[in-house]
CSV table of C-alpha atoms in Angstrom, one decimal:
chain,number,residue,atom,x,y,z
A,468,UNK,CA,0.0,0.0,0.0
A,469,UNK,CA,1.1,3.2,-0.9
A,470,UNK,CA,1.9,6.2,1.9
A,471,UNK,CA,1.9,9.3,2.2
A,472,UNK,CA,4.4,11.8,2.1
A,473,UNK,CA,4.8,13.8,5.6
A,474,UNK,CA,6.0,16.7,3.9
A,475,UNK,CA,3.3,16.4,1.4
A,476,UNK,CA,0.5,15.6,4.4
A,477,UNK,CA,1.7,18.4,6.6
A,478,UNK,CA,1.6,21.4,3.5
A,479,UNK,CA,-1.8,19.6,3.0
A,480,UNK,CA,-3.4,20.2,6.6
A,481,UNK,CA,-1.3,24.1,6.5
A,482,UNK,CA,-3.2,24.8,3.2
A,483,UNK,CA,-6.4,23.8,5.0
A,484,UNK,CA,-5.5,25.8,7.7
A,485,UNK,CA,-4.6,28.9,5.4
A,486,UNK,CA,-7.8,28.4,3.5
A,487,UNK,CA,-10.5,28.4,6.7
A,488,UNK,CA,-8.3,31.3,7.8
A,489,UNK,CA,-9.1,33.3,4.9
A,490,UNK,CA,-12.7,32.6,4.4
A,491,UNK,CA,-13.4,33.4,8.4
A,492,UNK,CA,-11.3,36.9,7.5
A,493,UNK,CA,-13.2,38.4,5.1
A,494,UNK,CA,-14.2,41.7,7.1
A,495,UNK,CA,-10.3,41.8,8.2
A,496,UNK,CA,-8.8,41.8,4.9
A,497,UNK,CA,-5.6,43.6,6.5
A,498,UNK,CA,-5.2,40.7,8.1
A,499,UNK,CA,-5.8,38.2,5.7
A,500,UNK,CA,-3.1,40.3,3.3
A,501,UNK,CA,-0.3,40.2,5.9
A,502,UNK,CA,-1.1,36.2,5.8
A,503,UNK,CA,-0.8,36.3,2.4
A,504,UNK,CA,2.2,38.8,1.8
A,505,UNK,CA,4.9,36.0,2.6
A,506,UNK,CA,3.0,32.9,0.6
A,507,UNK,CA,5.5,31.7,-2.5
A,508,UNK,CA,3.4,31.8,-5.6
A,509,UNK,CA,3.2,28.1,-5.9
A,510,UNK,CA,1.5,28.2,-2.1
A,511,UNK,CA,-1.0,30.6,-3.5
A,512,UNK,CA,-2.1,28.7,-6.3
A,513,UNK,CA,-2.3,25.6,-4.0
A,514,UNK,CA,-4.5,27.8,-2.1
A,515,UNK,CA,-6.7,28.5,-4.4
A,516,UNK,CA,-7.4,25.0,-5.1
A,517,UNK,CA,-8.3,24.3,-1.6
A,518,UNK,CA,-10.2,27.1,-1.1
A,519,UNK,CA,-12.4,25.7,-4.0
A,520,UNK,CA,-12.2,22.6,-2.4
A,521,UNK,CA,-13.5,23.3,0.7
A,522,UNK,CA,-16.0,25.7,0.5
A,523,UNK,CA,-17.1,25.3,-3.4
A,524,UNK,CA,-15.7,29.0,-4.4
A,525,UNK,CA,-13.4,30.7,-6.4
A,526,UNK,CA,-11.0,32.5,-4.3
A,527,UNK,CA,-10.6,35.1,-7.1
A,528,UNK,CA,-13.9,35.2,-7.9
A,529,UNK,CA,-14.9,36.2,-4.3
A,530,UNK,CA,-11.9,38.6,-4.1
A,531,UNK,CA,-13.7,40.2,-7.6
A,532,UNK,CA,-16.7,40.7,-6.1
A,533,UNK,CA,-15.2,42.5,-2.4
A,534,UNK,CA,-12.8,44.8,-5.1
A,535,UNK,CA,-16.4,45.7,-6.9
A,536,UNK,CA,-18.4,46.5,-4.4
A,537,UNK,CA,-16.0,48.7,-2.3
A,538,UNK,CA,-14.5,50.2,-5.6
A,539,UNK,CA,-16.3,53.7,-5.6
A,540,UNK,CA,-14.6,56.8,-4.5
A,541,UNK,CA,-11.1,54.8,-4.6
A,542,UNK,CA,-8.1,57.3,-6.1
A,543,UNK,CA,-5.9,55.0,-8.6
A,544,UNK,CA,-6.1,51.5,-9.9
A,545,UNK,CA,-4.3,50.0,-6.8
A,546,UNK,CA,-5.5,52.3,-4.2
A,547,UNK,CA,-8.5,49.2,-2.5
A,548,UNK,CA,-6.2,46.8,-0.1
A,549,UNK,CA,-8.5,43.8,-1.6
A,550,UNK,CA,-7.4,45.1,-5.1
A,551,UNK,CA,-3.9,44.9,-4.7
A,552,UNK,CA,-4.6,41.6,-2.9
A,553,UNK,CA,-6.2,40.4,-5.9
A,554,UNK,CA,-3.3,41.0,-8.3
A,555,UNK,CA,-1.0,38.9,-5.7
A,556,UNK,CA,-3.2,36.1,-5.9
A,557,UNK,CA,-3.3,36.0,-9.5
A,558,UNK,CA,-1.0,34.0,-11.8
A,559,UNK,CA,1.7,36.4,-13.5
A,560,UNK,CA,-0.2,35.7,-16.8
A,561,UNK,CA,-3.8,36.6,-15.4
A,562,UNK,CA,-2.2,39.1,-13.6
A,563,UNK,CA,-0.8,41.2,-16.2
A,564,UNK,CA,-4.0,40.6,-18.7
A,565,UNK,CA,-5.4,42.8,-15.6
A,566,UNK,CA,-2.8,45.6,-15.6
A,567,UNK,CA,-2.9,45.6,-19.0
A,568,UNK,CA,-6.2,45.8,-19.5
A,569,UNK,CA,-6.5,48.5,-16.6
A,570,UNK,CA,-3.9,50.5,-18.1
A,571,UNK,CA,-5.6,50.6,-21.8
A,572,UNK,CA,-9.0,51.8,-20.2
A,573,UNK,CA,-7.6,54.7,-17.9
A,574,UNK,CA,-8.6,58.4,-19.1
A,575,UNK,CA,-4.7,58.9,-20.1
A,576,UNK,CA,-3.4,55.3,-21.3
A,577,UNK,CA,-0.3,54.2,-19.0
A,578,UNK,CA,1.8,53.2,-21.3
A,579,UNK,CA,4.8,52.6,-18.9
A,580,UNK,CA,2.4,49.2,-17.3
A,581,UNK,CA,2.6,48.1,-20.7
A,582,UNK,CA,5.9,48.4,-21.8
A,583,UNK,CA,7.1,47.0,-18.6
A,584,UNK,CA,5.2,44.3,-19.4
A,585,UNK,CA,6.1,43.8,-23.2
A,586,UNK,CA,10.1,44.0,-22.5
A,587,UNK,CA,9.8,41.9,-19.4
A,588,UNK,CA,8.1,38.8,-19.9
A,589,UNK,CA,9.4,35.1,-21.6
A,590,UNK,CA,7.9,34.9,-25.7
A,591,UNK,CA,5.8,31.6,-23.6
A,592,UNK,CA,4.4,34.0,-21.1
A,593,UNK,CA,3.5,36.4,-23.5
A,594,UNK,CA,1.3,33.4,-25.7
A,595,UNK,CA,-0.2,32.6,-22.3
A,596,UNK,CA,-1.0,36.2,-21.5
A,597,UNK,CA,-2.5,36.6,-25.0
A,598,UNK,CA,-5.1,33.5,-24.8
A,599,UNK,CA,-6.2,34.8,-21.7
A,600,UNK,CA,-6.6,38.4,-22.3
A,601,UNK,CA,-8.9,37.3,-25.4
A,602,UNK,CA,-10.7,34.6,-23.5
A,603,UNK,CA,-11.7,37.0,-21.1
A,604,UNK,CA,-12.4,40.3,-23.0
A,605,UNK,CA,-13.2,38.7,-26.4
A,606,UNK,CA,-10.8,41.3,-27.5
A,607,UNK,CA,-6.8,40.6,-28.7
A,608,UNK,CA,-4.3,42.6,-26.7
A,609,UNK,CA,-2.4,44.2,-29.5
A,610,UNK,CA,-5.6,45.0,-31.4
A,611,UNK,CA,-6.5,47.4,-28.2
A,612,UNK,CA,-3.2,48.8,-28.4
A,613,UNK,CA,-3.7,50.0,-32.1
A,614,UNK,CA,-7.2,51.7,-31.1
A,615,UNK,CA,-6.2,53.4,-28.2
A,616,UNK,CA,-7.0,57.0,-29.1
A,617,UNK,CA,-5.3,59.9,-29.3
A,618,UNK,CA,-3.0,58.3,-31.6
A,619,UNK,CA,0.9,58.0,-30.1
A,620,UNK,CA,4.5,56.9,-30.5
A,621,UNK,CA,4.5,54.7,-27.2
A,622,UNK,CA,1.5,52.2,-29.7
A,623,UNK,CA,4.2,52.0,-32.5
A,624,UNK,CA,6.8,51.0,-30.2
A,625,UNK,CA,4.3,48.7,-28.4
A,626,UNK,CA,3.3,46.8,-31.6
A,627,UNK,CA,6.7,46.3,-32.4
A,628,UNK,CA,7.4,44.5,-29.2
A,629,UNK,CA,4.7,42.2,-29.6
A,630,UNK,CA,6.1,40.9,-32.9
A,631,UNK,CA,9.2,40.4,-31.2
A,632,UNK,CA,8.2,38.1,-28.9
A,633,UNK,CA,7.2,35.9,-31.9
A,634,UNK,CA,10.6,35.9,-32.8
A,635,UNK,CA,11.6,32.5,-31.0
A,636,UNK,CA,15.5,32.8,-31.3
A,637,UNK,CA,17.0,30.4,-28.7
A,638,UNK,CA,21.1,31.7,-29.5
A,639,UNK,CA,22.1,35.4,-29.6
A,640,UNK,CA,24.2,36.4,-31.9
A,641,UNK,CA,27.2,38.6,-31.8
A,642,UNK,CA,27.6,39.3,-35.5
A,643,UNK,CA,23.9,40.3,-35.9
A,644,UNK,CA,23.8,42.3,-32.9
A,645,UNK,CA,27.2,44.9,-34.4
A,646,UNK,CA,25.4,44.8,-37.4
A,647,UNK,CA,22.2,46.4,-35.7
A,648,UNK,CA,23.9,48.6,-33.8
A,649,UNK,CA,25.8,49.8,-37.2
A,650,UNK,CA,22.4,50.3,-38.6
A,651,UNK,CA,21.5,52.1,-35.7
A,652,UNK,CA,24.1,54.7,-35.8
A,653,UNK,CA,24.1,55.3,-39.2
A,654,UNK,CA,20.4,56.3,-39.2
A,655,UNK,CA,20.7,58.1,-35.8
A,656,UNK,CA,23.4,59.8,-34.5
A,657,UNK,CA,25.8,59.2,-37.5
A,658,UNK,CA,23.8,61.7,-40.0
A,659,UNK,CA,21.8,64.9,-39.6
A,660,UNK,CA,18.4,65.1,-38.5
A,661,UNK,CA,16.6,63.1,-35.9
A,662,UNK,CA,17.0,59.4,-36.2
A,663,UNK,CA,15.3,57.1,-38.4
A,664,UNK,CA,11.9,55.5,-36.7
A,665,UNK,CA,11.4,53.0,-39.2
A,666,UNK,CA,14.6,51.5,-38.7
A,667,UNK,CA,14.1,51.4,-35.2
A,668,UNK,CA,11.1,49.5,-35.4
A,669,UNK,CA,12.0,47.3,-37.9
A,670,UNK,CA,14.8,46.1,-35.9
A,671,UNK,CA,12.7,46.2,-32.8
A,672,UNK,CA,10.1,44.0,-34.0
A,673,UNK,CA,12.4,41.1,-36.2
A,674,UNK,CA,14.9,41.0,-33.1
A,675,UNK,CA,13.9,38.9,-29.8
A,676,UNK,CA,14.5,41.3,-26.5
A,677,UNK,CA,17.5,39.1,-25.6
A,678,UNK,CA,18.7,40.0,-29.1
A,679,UNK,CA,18.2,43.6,-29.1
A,680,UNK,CA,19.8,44.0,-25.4
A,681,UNK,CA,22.8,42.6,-27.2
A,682,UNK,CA,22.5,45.1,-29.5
A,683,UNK,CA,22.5,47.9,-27.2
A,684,UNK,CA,25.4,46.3,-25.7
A,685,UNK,CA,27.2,46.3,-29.0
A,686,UNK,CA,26.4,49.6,-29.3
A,687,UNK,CA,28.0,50.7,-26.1
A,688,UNK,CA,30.9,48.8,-27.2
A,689,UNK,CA,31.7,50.4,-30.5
A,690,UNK,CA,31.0,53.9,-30.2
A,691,UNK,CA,31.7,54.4,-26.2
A,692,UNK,CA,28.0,55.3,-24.8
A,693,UNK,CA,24.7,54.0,-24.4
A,694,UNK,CA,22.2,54.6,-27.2
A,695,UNK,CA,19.8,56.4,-25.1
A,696,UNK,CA,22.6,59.0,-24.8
A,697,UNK,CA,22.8,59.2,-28.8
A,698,UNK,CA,18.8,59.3,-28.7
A,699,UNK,CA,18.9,62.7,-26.4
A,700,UNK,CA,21.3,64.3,-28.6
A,701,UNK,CA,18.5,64.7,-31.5
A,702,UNK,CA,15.3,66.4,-31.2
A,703,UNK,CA,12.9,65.9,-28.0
A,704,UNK,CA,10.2,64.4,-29.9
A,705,UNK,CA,7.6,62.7,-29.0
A,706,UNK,CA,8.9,58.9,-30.4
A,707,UNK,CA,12.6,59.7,-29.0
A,708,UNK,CA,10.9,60.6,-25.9
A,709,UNK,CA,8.8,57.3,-25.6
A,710,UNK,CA,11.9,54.9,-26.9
A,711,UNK,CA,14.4,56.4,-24.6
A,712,UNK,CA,12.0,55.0,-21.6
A,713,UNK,CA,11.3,51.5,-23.5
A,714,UNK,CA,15.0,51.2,-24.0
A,715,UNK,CA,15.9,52.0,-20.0
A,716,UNK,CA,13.7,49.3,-19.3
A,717,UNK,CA,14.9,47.2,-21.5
A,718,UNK,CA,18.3,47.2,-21.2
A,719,UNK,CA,18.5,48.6,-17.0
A,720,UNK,CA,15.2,47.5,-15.6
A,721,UNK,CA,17.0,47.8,-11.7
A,722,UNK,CA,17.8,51.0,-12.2
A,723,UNK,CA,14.5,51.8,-13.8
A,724,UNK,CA,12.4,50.0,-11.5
A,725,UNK,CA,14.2,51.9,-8.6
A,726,UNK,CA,13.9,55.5,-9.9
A,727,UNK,CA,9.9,54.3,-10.7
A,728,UNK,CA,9.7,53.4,-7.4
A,729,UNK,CA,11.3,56.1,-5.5
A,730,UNK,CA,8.9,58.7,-7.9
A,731,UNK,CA,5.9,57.0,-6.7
A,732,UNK,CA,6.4,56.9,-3.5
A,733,UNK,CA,7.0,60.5,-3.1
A,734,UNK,CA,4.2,61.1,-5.4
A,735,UNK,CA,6.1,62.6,-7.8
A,736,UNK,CA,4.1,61.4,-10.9
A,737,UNK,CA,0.5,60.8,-11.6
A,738,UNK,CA,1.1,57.0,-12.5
A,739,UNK,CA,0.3,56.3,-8.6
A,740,UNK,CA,-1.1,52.6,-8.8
A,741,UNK,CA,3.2,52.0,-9.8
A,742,UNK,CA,4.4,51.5,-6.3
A,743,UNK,CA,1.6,48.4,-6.1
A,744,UNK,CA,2.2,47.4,-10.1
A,745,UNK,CA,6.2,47.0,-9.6
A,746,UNK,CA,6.6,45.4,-5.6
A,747,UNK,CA,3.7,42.8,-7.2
A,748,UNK,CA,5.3,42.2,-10.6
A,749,UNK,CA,8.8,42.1,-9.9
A,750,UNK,CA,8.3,40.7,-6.4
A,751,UNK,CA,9.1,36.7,-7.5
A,752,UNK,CA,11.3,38.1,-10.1
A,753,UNK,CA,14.3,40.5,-9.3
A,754,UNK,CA,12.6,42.4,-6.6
A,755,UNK,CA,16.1,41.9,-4.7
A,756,UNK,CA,18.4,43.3,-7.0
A,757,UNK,CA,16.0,46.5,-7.2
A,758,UNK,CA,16.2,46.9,-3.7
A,759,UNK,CA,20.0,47.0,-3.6
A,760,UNK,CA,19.5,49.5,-6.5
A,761,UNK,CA,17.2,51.3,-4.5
A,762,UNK,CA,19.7,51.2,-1.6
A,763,UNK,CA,22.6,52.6,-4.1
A,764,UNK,CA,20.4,55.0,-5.5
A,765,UNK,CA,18.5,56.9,-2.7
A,766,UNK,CA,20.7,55.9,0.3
A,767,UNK,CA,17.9,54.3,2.4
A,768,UNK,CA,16.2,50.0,2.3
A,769,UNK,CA,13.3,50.2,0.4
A,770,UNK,CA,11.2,48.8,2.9
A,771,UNK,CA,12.3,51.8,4.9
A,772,UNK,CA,11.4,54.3,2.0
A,773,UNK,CA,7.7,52.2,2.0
A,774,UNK,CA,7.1,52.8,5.9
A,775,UNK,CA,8.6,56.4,6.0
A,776,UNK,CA,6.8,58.0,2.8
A,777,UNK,CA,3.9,56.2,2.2
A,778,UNK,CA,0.7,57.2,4.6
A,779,UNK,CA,0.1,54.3,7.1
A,780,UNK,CA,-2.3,52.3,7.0
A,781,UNK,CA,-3.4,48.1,5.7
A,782,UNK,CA,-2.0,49.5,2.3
A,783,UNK,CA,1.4,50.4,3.2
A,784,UNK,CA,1.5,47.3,5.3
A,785,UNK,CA,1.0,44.6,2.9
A,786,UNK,CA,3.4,46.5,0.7
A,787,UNK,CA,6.3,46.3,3.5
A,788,UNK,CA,5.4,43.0,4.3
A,789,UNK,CA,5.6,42.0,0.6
A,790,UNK,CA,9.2,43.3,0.4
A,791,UNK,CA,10.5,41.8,3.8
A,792,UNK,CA,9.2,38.4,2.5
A,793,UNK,CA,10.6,38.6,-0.8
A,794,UNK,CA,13.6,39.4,0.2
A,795,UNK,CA,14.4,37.1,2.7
């Protein structure tokens, strides 16, 4: 006869435990997110499964419906604890179908949610991320980037990417890359006027993101500074504007996740559901190496920056929680 594994048993009867705890916690939500805040990803999906389990419900589905009906009033995307709460428990696929979607519907479009997305993500992730988006807006993704009206530089740039991450190139290649980077300089900084958008795009969207960092690094390597610095030299337009961000989170997404960061927590810009969108994004990723960025940066631990800046209360909380978890 076949036993069971301890280990397996006793994350079993903890999962249990986790799930009756959240569904007797439903008017403490601060509490049920400081639960939550140091649960791996692969604990949360187990318990959602248990949750559904034992009491017959969708754990997102329920979380939905608390988000809904406290939603009026709220200031920002992110601003509602069971909100932010919501995006944790999600998959990183379903999750960023939501910011995505969220980001295409706001009065100004946030295009730096998407491109975070877009430059960040695995071509596999990006399939998944598609299939769900259109299974559950009946809508494709990169269709409701073309429509988003007024018309503008960051949806160019946008479509682009996503034909990159059809472009499943396993090896990088050296020889490709200095020939980019040639091309790039030859119809940028290398001849009057402002550089050449076409180009840019072309090579942006025929080159996998791991291909065009090498690119950039080419770059670097042949003429002696980044590319963004060659981009500032020519006019401030609008597309130089919006590829000069893409490319510094592209190629330095600590350093860019840092300053984004540090901006929102002093309120510094009006993108204020960022704080929430990075810490839950990047929190499984490379949330540590941000926060020794951070640390370089600005002089001060993250979580510090979080509990000093940020207004107390459940939000700020879960979101200092979430770093000390990840982190350690």
């Amino acid at each position: 006869m076949a036993t069971k594994d301890p280990a397996s048993t006793t994350l079993s009867i903890s999962c249990q435990n986790d799930c009756k705890e959240i569904h007797d916690s439903w008017g403490r939500l601060s509490h049920l997110a400081q639960a939550l805040a140091s649960r791996s990803k692969h604990e949360r999906r187990q318990i959602r499964e248990t949750y559904k389990e034992m009491y017959g419900e969708n754990l997102i589905d329920r979380l939905q419906i608390t988000q809904k009906s406290g939603k009026k009033g709220l200031i920002g995307i992110f601003s509602n604890l069971c909100e932010i709460l919501l995006l944790w428990m999600l998959d990183q696929h379903e999750r960023d179908v939501v910011i995505a979607r969220e980001a295409i519907e706001q009065e100004e479009t946030n295009y730096k949610a998407l491109v975070e997305i877009f430059v960040g993500r695995k071509s596999s992730h990006f399939l998944l991320m598609n299939q769900v988006y259109a299974k559950r807006y009946k809508r494709q993704l990169e269709q409701d980037i073309n429509d988003i009206e007024p018309p503008h530089p960051y949806q160019r740039i946008l479509v682009a990417l996503a034909a990159s991450q059809k472009a499943h190139y396993v090896d990088v290649s050296q020889h490709v890359a200095k020939c980019d980077a040639r091309r790039l300089f030859e119809t940028g900084e290398g001849r009057a006027g402002s550089l050449d958008e076409n180009v840019v795009l072309e090579i942006l969207s025929k080159r996998s993101i791991s291909q065009f960092k090498q690119t950039l690094s080419s770059y670097k390597h042949i003429y002696g500074h980044d590319y963004t610095k060659a981009v500032r030299r020519g006019s401030s337009c609008e597309f130089e504007e919006a590829l000069k961000m893409v490319i510094k989170c592209l190629y330095k997404p600590y350093s860019y996740y840092a300053k984004t960061l540090n901006a929102s927590i002093k309120s510094m810009v009006k993108d204020d559901g960022a704080l929430a969108r990075v810490l839950i994004s990047r929190a499984e990723v490379d949330i540590e190496e941000i926060q020794k960025m951070f640390k370089k940066k600005y002089g001060m631990e993250l979580r510090d920056a979080i509990c000093e800046r940020v207004p107390s209360g459940d939000y700020r909380n879960f979101l200092a929680a979430l770093v000390t978890s990840t982190s350690t």
